[in-house]
Amino acid sequence: MREKGHLIVLGYGDVGKRVTEVLKRNDLKFLVVDARPGIFENVDFDFVVGNATSEDVLKKADAENASTIIVSLNDDNDVIFATLIARNLNPSVTIMARANSYKSIDKIYKAGADYVPSISIVAGQMLARMTSECVQDACYLVDEDIRLYEGIDIEKHRVRDGDPLVGKSVKELDIRATVGCTIIGVERDSKVITDITPSLMIQLGDVIAVVGGKAEIGMFKKQYLKN
């Protein structure tokens, strides 16, 4: 069994390759699932050869213990099936699933995806923003507000003294149920935590990456941030 909290990329086409490049640059634990064995020659990351719509293959990739699954398959029917299987295996995992056609977005959401970008490079951009390092404190003086698609944004906020987040666990905060947002990453001591477990404690100085609609993120800032 792999270390709990890894990321899985389903599909190693153009989008999957872009995502893996971002993950490698930021030293994140991940593996790739693809049915074409020849594409994995000379790669320096973990992988599983097999159909991403197969439950046995996703189990081999230890989807039950993954923190995030990024579905970047080229066929929307495969995206729907892979999302459905992944959600059944791991009810708490964050699933970002690529929609190749806007007509499939609703079906992919119903299959269990949390976020469904309809533009090919959005998943890579999202991970790039989530994991990017900023050495100047000024980078956090203004919110990073990136419009992804259909009103879904990702913002990064530094946790400051007096914020209601400080010293609370993810379970205690219950941000998803309270304001409809999801914490997808925490930057702490120059490292990125993507295994967002209920017991994870938010500390002073953490930079948290939050995803949600514009209105939901507004409620998050009002309720959980002092300034």
Rosetta silent file (secondary structure, phi, psi, omega in degrees, C-alpha in Angstrom):
SEQUENCE: MREKGHLIVLGYGDVGKRVTEVLKRNDLKFLVVDARPGIFENVDFDFVVGNATSEDVLKKADAENASTIIVSLNDDNDVIFATLIARNLNPSVTIMARANSYKSIDKIYKAGADYVPSISIVAGQMLARMTSECVQDACYLVDEDIRLYEGIDIEKHRVRDGDPLVGKSVKELDIRATVGCTIIGVERDSKVITDITPSLMIQLGDVIAVVGGKAEIGMFKKQYLKN
SCORE:     score description
SCORE:     0.000 S_00000001
   1 L     0.000  136.255 -179.607    0.000    0.000    0.000 S_00000001
   2 L   -77.534  165.590  179.416    1.278    3.453   -0.908 S_00000001
   3 L   -63.165  133.188 -176.464    1.646    6.290    1.555 S_00000001
   4 L   -64.091  140.473  176.325   -1.734    7.779    2.340 S_00000001
   5 L   101.854    9.380  179.772   -2.493   11.152    0.806 S_00000001
   6 L   -75.631  167.751  176.014   -0.987   10.715   -2.650 S_00000001
   7 E  -107.543  145.894  178.975   -2.466   12.213   -5.811 S_00000001
   8 E  -121.083  132.520  174.681   -3.611   10.172   -8.791 S_00000001
   9 E  -110.928  119.585  179.400   -3.725   11.370  -12.386 S_00000001
  10 E   -97.537  108.819 -178.950   -5.980    9.315  -14.635 S_00000001
  11 L   105.188  128.402 -177.038   -4.786    9.624  -18.216 S_00000001
  12 L  -119.916   46.849  172.517   -1.380   10.619  -19.547 S_00000001
  13 L   -86.726 -154.149 -177.220   -2.348   12.632  -22.595 S_00000001
  14 H   -60.689  -43.783 -179.213   -1.553   16.318  -23.098 S_00000001
  15 H   -69.109  -45.155  179.788   -3.476   17.422  -20.005 S_00000001
  16 H   -59.820  -39.964  178.361   -2.157   14.600  -17.836 S_00000001
  17 H   -64.420  -40.446  178.769    1.415   15.392  -18.825 S_00000001
  18 H   -62.791  -43.141  179.361    0.952   19.050  -17.939 S_00000001
  19 H   -63.147  -45.054 -178.286   -0.436   18.145  -14.532 S_00000001
  20 H   -64.357  -33.638  176.792    2.389   15.710  -13.777 S_00000001
  21 H   -61.482  -41.644  177.854    4.982   18.355  -14.676 S_00000001
  22 H   -64.675  -44.470 -178.033    3.455   20.664  -12.078 S_00000001
  23 H   -64.188  -41.306  179.532    3.347   17.915   -9.467 S_00000001
  24 H   -63.999  -42.818 -178.790    6.981   16.923  -10.076 S_00000001
  25 H   -61.657  -25.837 -176.610    8.215   20.504   -9.795 S_00000001
  26 L  -107.451   15.258  173.101    6.579   20.754   -6.394 S_00000001
  27 L    55.056   40.673  178.173    7.732   17.374   -5.062 S_00000001
  28 L   -93.878  147.617  179.126    4.221   16.024   -4.541 S_00000001
  29 L   -77.097  124.604  179.027    3.485   12.321   -4.211 S_00000001
  30 E  -156.621  164.700  170.330    1.544   11.083   -7.229 S_00000001
  31 E  -142.834  159.752 -177.222    1.083    8.271   -9.683 S_00000001
  32 E  -117.152  140.057  175.226   -0.382    8.088  -13.165 S_00000001
  33 E  -114.651  125.875  176.635   -2.844    5.550  -14.553 S_00000001
  34 E  -154.973  147.389 -175.892   -2.961    4.907  -18.303 S_00000001
  35 L   -82.020   -7.657 -175.867   -3.742    1.877  -20.440 S_00000001
  36 L   -99.991  102.553 -175.466   -0.820    2.428  -22.841 S_00000001
  37 H   -63.308  -31.259 -175.593    2.329    0.795  -21.401 S_00000001
  38 H   -66.439  -21.790 -176.427    4.671    2.281  -23.993 S_00000001
  39 H   -76.302  -10.426 -177.189    4.135    5.859  -22.851 S_00000001
  40 H   -96.794   12.251  177.721    5.792    5.182  -19.501 S_00000001
  41 L   -67.807  130.515  175.568    9.251    4.464  -20.884 S_00000001
  42 L    67.714   20.202  175.439   11.952    6.467  -19.094 S_00000001
  43 L   -84.844  157.054 -177.428    9.544    8.230  -16.715 S_00000001
  44 L  -116.047   33.388  177.421   10.675    9.020  -13.170 S_00000001
  45 L  -137.502  167.249 -178.367    7.348    8.681  -11.350 S_00000001
  46 E   -74.891  146.659  179.665    5.098    5.890  -10.141 S_00000001
  47 E  -153.112  161.374  175.201    2.477    4.537  -12.541 S_00000001
  48 E  -130.081  126.816  178.050   -0.079    1.822  -13.046 S_00000001
  49 E   -89.160  121.233  179.840   -0.788    0.378  -16.486 S_00000001
  50 L   164.509  170.861 -179.693   -4.491   -0.275  -16.953 S_00000001
  51 L   -77.010  123.887 -176.409   -7.888    1.098  -17.843 S_00000001
  52 L   -69.602  -10.262  176.254   -8.826    3.974  -15.521 S_00000001
  53 L   -92.097    6.490  179.433  -12.485    2.924  -15.697 S_00000001
  54 L   -97.489  128.804  178.717  -11.660   -0.411  -14.033 S_00000001
  55 H   -62.142  -39.414  179.828  -12.250   -0.702  -10.292 S_00000001
  56 H   -62.863  -38.884  179.453   -9.424   -3.228   -9.992 S_00000001
  57 H   -67.458  -42.856  179.007   -6.999   -0.820  -11.657 S_00000001
  58 H   -66.389  -32.997  174.978   -8.004    2.063   -9.380 S_00000001
  59 H   -66.767  -37.845  177.472   -7.596   -0.226   -6.383 S_00000001
  60 H   -63.301  -32.463  176.594   -4.116   -1.103   -7.631 S_00000001
  61 L   -81.639    1.498  179.391   -3.415    2.641   -7.681 S_00000001
  62 L    60.016   46.474  179.035   -4.683    2.734   -4.055 S_00000001
  63 H   -61.694  -25.361 -179.289   -7.471    5.177   -4.870 S_00000001
  64 H   -63.491  -22.985 -177.920   -9.044    4.409   -1.508 S_00000001
  65 H  -113.808   10.687  179.888   -6.230    6.323    0.218 S_00000001
  66 L   -76.890  152.447  175.852   -5.674    9.136   -2.284 S_00000001
  67 L   -91.968  -34.069 -179.034   -6.228   12.760   -1.319 S_00000001
  68 E  -143.554  138.653  174.191   -6.950   14.020   -4.838 S_00000001
  69 E  -123.049  124.876  178.901   -7.800   12.331   -8.128 S_00000001
  70 E  -108.681  116.249 -177.047   -7.450   14.274  -11.366 S_00000001
  71 E   -97.878  110.804 -176.488   -9.358   12.703  -14.254 S_00000001
  72 L  -124.164   43.640 -179.802   -7.846   13.822  -17.547 S_00000001
  73 L   -80.922  157.305 -173.302   -9.207   11.214  -19.943 S_00000001
  74 L   -87.158  -15.287 -178.023  -10.055   12.097  -23.541 S_00000001
  75 L  -112.827  126.924 -175.700  -13.512   10.510  -23.685 S_00000001
  76 H   -66.269  -30.293  175.151  -16.289   11.954  -21.515 S_00000001
  77 H   -63.434  -39.958  176.335  -17.965    8.569  -21.051 S_00000001
  78 H   -66.351  -39.224  177.865  -14.692    7.283  -19.606 S_00000001
  79 H   -59.415  -45.160 -178.777  -14.454   10.400  -17.429 S_00000001
  80 H   -62.722  -47.869 -178.453  -17.938    9.728  -16.048 S_00000001
  81 H   -65.484  -43.488 -179.584  -17.253    6.050  -15.303 S_00000001
  82 H   -63.714  -40.570  178.353  -13.836    6.727  -13.765 S_00000001
  83 H   -63.682  -44.541 -179.898  -15.284    9.487  -11.577 S_00000001
  84 H   -61.441  -45.041 -179.324  -18.138    7.262  -10.421 S_00000001
  85 H   -66.893  -43.369 -179.956  -15.812    4.397   -9.524 S_00000001
  86 H   -61.704  -41.624  179.347  -13.318    6.682   -7.782 S_00000001
  87 H   -65.404  -38.596  178.361  -16.078    8.279   -5.705 S_00000001
  88 H   -66.572  -35.699 -179.935  -17.424    4.882   -4.681 S_00000001
  89 H   -74.072  -32.900 -173.936  -13.964    3.732   -3.630 S_00000001
  90 L  -142.525   88.363 -176.041  -13.138    6.917   -1.724 S_00000001
  91 L   -60.942  -22.981 -175.280  -16.090    9.082   -0.615 S_00000001
  92 L   -98.826   -3.627 -176.579  -13.821   11.769    0.875 S_00000001
  93 L   -70.305  148.076  171.915  -11.373   12.223   -2.024 S_00000001
  94 E   -87.165  123.420 -177.797  -11.313   15.500   -3.967 S_00000001
  95 E  -114.234  120.858  171.811  -12.007   14.762   -7.635 S_00000001
  96 E  -109.680  115.015 -173.561  -11.157   17.204  -10.414 S_00000001
  97 E  -119.641  127.663  179.498  -12.465   15.800  -13.681 S_00000001
  98 L   -74.426  131.814  171.986  -11.847   17.242  -17.132 S_00000001
  99 L  -102.042  122.458  178.408  -14.898   17.688  -19.362 S_00000001
 100 L   -79.376  -22.035  175.979  -14.081   17.446  -23.042 S_00000001
 101 L  -133.974  139.376 -179.281  -17.517   18.840  -23.921 S_00000001
 102 H   -62.139  -23.824 -179.957  -19.576   21.347  -21.961 S_00000001
 103 H   -66.753  -18.878 -177.346  -22.589   19.054  -22.526 S_00000001
 104 H   -93.458   -8.002 -172.790  -20.979   16.487  -20.200 S_00000001
 105 H   -56.415  -48.845 -176.883  -20.343   18.816  -17.263 S_00000001
 106 H   -62.983  -41.085  179.642  -23.605   18.094  -15.455 S_00000001
 107 H   -64.204  -37.967 -179.383  -23.235   14.318  -15.889 S_00000001
 108 H   -69.103  -38.780  174.126  -19.692   14.401  -14.511 S_00000001
 109 H   -60.056  -44.790 -178.613  -20.840   16.368  -11.475 S_00000001
 110 H   -65.356  -26.104  177.832  -23.601   13.825  -10.900 S_00000001
 111 H   -73.124  -16.182  175.784  -21.015   11.037  -11.107 S_00000001
 112 L   124.544    7.149  179.234  -19.310   12.535   -8.061 S_00000001
 113 L   -73.170  147.408  175.678  -16.752   15.091   -9.218 S_00000001
 114 L   -85.842  -38.596 -177.858  -16.073   18.121   -7.029 S_00000001
 115 E  -139.181  136.169 -175.398  -14.798   20.338   -9.852 S_00000001
 116 L  -129.361   82.964  175.520  -15.270   19.942  -13.590 S_00000001
 117 L   -65.854  135.328  178.166  -13.074   22.226  -15.696 S_00000001
 118 L  -100.246    1.992  177.150  -14.234   22.345  -19.302 S_00000001
 119 L  -110.300  134.658 -169.433  -10.959   23.828  -20.544 S_00000001
 120 L   -55.527  -41.249 -171.279   -8.082   21.418  -21.091 S_00000001
 121 L   -90.826   -0.995 -173.941   -5.341   23.273  -19.223 S_00000001
 122 H   -62.919  -41.709 -179.083   -7.364   24.378  -16.204 S_00000001
 123 H   -59.324  -42.904  177.746   -6.483   21.372  -14.035 S_00000001
 124 H   -64.241  -41.836  178.951   -2.790   22.019  -14.581 S_00000001
 125 H   -63.850  -39.408 -178.913   -3.204   25.729  -13.868 S_00000001
 126 H   -63.202  -46.601  179.183   -5.147   24.968  -10.711 S_00000001
 127 H   -66.639  -35.147  179.469   -2.462   22.660   -9.362 S_00000001
 128 H   -62.451  -43.766  179.379    0.232   25.149  -10.380 S_00000001
 129 H   -68.663  -38.515 -178.005   -1.424   27.883   -8.349 S_00000001
 130 H   -65.245  -36.099 -172.326   -2.103   25.582   -5.418 S_00000001
 131 H  -103.575   -3.077 -176.710    1.493   24.418   -5.174 S_00000001
 132 L   -67.706  141.898  179.084    3.391   27.527   -6.275 S_00000001
 133 L   -98.628  144.048  179.376    5.788   28.986   -3.764 S_00000001
 134 L  -131.165  120.083 -172.704    6.021   32.701   -3.085 S_00000001
 135 L   -87.848  -14.048 -178.621    9.009   33.964   -1.152 S_00000001
 136 L  -102.660  132.008 -178.821    7.741   37.480   -0.561 S_00000001
 137 H   -62.585  -24.966  179.747    5.109   38.094    2.073 S_00000001
 138 H   -61.887  -22.131 -179.799    3.659   40.769   -0.172 S_00000001
 139 H   -62.768  -20.966 -176.006    2.393   37.999   -2.432 S_00000001
 140 H  -106.001    7.862 -179.176   -0.273   37.300    0.161 S_00000001
 141 L   -74.796  -24.100  174.669   -1.374   40.869    0.832 S_00000001
 142 L  -121.470  149.937 -179.076   -4.010   40.567   -1.858 S_00000001
 143 L   -69.439  140.502  171.388   -6.167   37.543   -2.569 S_00000001
 144 L   -88.598  106.937 -174.884   -5.256   35.336   -5.498 S_00000001
 145 L  -116.292  102.626 -175.369   -8.611   35.132   -7.216 S_00000001
 146 E  -111.144  115.478  177.629   -8.486   32.980  -10.346 S_00000001
 147 E   -74.118  116.249 -176.271  -11.677   32.454  -12.294 S_00000001
 148 E   -90.391  -58.422 -178.078  -11.570   28.805  -13.335 S_00000001
 149 E  -175.879  146.184  174.574  -14.894   28.072  -14.926 S_00000001
 150 L    46.130   38.715  175.870  -18.596   28.563  -14.237 S_00000001
 151 L    81.433    6.675  179.678  -17.887   30.859  -11.301 S_00000001
 152 E   -90.377  129.865 -178.239  -15.498   28.503   -9.486 S_00000001
 153 E  -121.443  161.645  168.989  -12.454   30.212   -8.002 S_00000001
 154 E  -127.716  129.919  179.117   -9.347   29.203   -6.116 S_00000001
 155 E  -129.085  150.285  175.910   -7.857   31.563   -3.550 S_00000001
 156 E  -117.251  132.339 -178.121   -4.871   31.344   -1.242 S_00000001
 157 E  -133.229  133.325  173.437   -4.935   33.019    2.157 S_00000001
 158 E   -80.659  132.258  179.496   -2.310   33.279    4.860 S_00000001
 159 L   -80.043  120.763 -174.429   -3.680   32.405    8.293 S_00000001
 160 L  -112.976  165.905 -179.514   -2.992   35.347   10.603 S_00000001
 161 L   -58.637  128.735  179.990   -3.182   35.994   14.319 S_00000001
 162 L    97.840  -13.382  177.141   -6.795   36.293   15.404 S_00000001
 163 L   -66.955  138.288  178.563   -8.274   34.315   12.511 S_00000001
 164 L   -61.922  -11.768  179.926  -10.911   31.800   13.701 S_00000001
 165 L   -73.268  -28.966 -169.248   -9.002   29.137   11.746 S_00000001
 166 L   -61.678  127.629  175.810   -6.010   29.103   14.094 S_00000001
 167 L    76.884   10.694  179.888   -5.689   25.975   16.203 S_00000001
 168 L  -109.318  147.905  176.210   -8.758   24.309   14.743 S_00000001
 169 E   -83.963  161.617  177.287   -8.934   21.007   12.913 S_00000001
 170 H   -58.661  -38.326  179.193  -10.504   20.640    9.497 S_00000001
 171 H   -65.286  -42.630  179.132  -13.271   18.619   11.123 S_00000001
 172 H   -63.045  -41.716 -177.999  -13.951   21.325   13.715 S_00000001
 173 H   -68.647  -40.645  177.314  -14.096   24.051   11.082 S_00000001
 174 L    50.441   49.248 -173.077  -16.397   22.037    8.804 S_00000001
 175 H   -63.373  -39.367 -177.746  -15.893   24.624    6.061 S_00000001
 176 H   -62.290  -44.312 -178.313  -17.563   22.619    3.305 S_00000001
 177 H   -73.596  -32.212 -174.090  -20.801   22.190    5.259 S_00000001
 178 H   -79.379  -47.681 -175.154  -20.760   25.718    6.678 S_00000001
 179 H  -125.651   -1.962  175.563  -19.956   27.877    3.646 S_00000001
 180 L    83.666   15.910  177.490  -19.664   25.440    0.739 S_00000001
 181 L  -105.931  168.667  178.748  -15.895   25.733    0.171 S_00000001
 182 E  -134.927  131.736  172.508  -13.173   23.092    0.252 S_00000001
 183 E   -81.719  119.622 -177.953   -9.586   23.322    1.500 S_00000001
 184 E  -109.269   -7.453  179.324   -7.478   21.561   -1.147 S_00000001
 185 E  -166.591  151.504  176.039   -3.990   22.431    0.061 S_00000001
 186 E  -133.737  123.736  174.322   -1.985   23.883    2.922 S_00000001
 187 E   -94.102  124.330 -177.808    1.468   25.445    2.529 S_00000001
 188 E  -144.873  123.596  179.044    3.506   25.119    5.727 S_00000001
 189 L    54.059   45.201  177.082    7.239   25.624    6.170 S_00000001
 190 L    67.463   12.351  176.292    7.777   25.711    2.380 S_00000001
 191 E  -118.199  151.210  179.980    6.012   22.367    1.980 S_00000001
 192 E  -106.400  125.098  176.529    2.599   21.667    0.474 S_00000001
 193 E   -99.812  119.706  177.013    0.155   19.403    2.312 S_00000001
 194 L  -110.580   -9.012  176.803   -2.452   17.866    0.028 S_00000001
 195 L   -86.687   82.274 -174.411   -3.649   15.132    2.373 S_00000001
 196 L   -85.757   87.319 -178.216   -6.372   17.256    3.971 S_00000001
 197 L   -88.463  158.887  178.388   -7.597   14.901    6.684 S_00000001
 198 L   -57.437  -28.297 -176.876  -10.298   15.783    9.245 S_00000001
 199 L   -86.654   -6.680 -178.715   -7.644   15.807   11.983 S_00000001
 200 L   -61.554  126.476 -179.592   -5.326   18.265   10.201 S_00000001
 201 E   -93.404  134.089  176.393   -4.794   21.309   12.433 S_00000001
 202 L   -86.105  127.323 -175.351   -4.600   24.767   10.864 S_00000001
 203 L  -111.371  156.739  174.700   -1.654   26.704   12.266 S_00000001
 204 L   -59.004  130.322 -179.661   -0.726   30.365   12.435 S_00000001
 205 L    95.122  -13.131  175.630    1.231   31.257    9.300 S_00000001
 206 L   -61.104  150.847  169.377   -0.239   28.490    7.136 S_00000001
 207 E  -113.723  116.700 -176.181   -1.292   29.426    3.612 S_00000001
 208 E  -104.265  137.841  175.423   -4.485   27.599    2.738 S_00000001
 209 E   -99.500  122.256 -175.352   -5.800   27.053   -0.798 S_00000001
 210 E  -120.071  135.588  178.121   -9.591   27.204   -0.877 S_00000001
 211 E  -117.798  139.156  177.111  -11.870   26.328   -3.785 S_00000001
 212 E   175.106  179.525  174.538  -15.493   27.348   -4.176 S_00000001
 213 E   -71.051  163.900 -177.525  -17.926   29.649   -5.897 S_00000001
 214 H   -59.094  -44.420  179.947  -17.440   33.389   -5.663 S_00000001
 215 H   -65.611  -40.488 -178.918  -20.284   33.788   -3.171 S_00000001
 216 H   -66.532  -40.601  177.783  -19.089   30.850   -1.071 S_00000001
 217 H   -65.812  -34.894  174.955  -15.540   32.175   -0.916 S_00000001
 218 H   -61.090  -42.022  177.521  -16.958   35.529    0.157 S_00000001
 219 H   -66.570  -37.394  177.924  -18.750   33.814    3.034 S_00000001
 220 H   -60.064  -47.996 -178.308  -15.567   31.936    3.897 S_00000001
 221 H   -63.528  -38.142 -178.920  -13.563   35.154    4.161 S_00000001
 222 H   -68.252  -37.120 -173.912  -16.264   36.820    6.243 S_00000001
 223 H   -90.062  -32.369 -169.836  -16.593   33.917    8.675 S_00000001
 224 H  -113.618   -9.138  179.856  -13.065   32.540    8.941 S_00000001
 225 L  -116.971  134.504 -177.338  -10.682   35.436    8.276 S_00000001
 226 L   -69.337  -42.611 -176.934  -10.247   38.379   10.627 S_00000001
 227 L  -105.529    0.000    0.000   -9.158   40.856    7.957 S_00000001
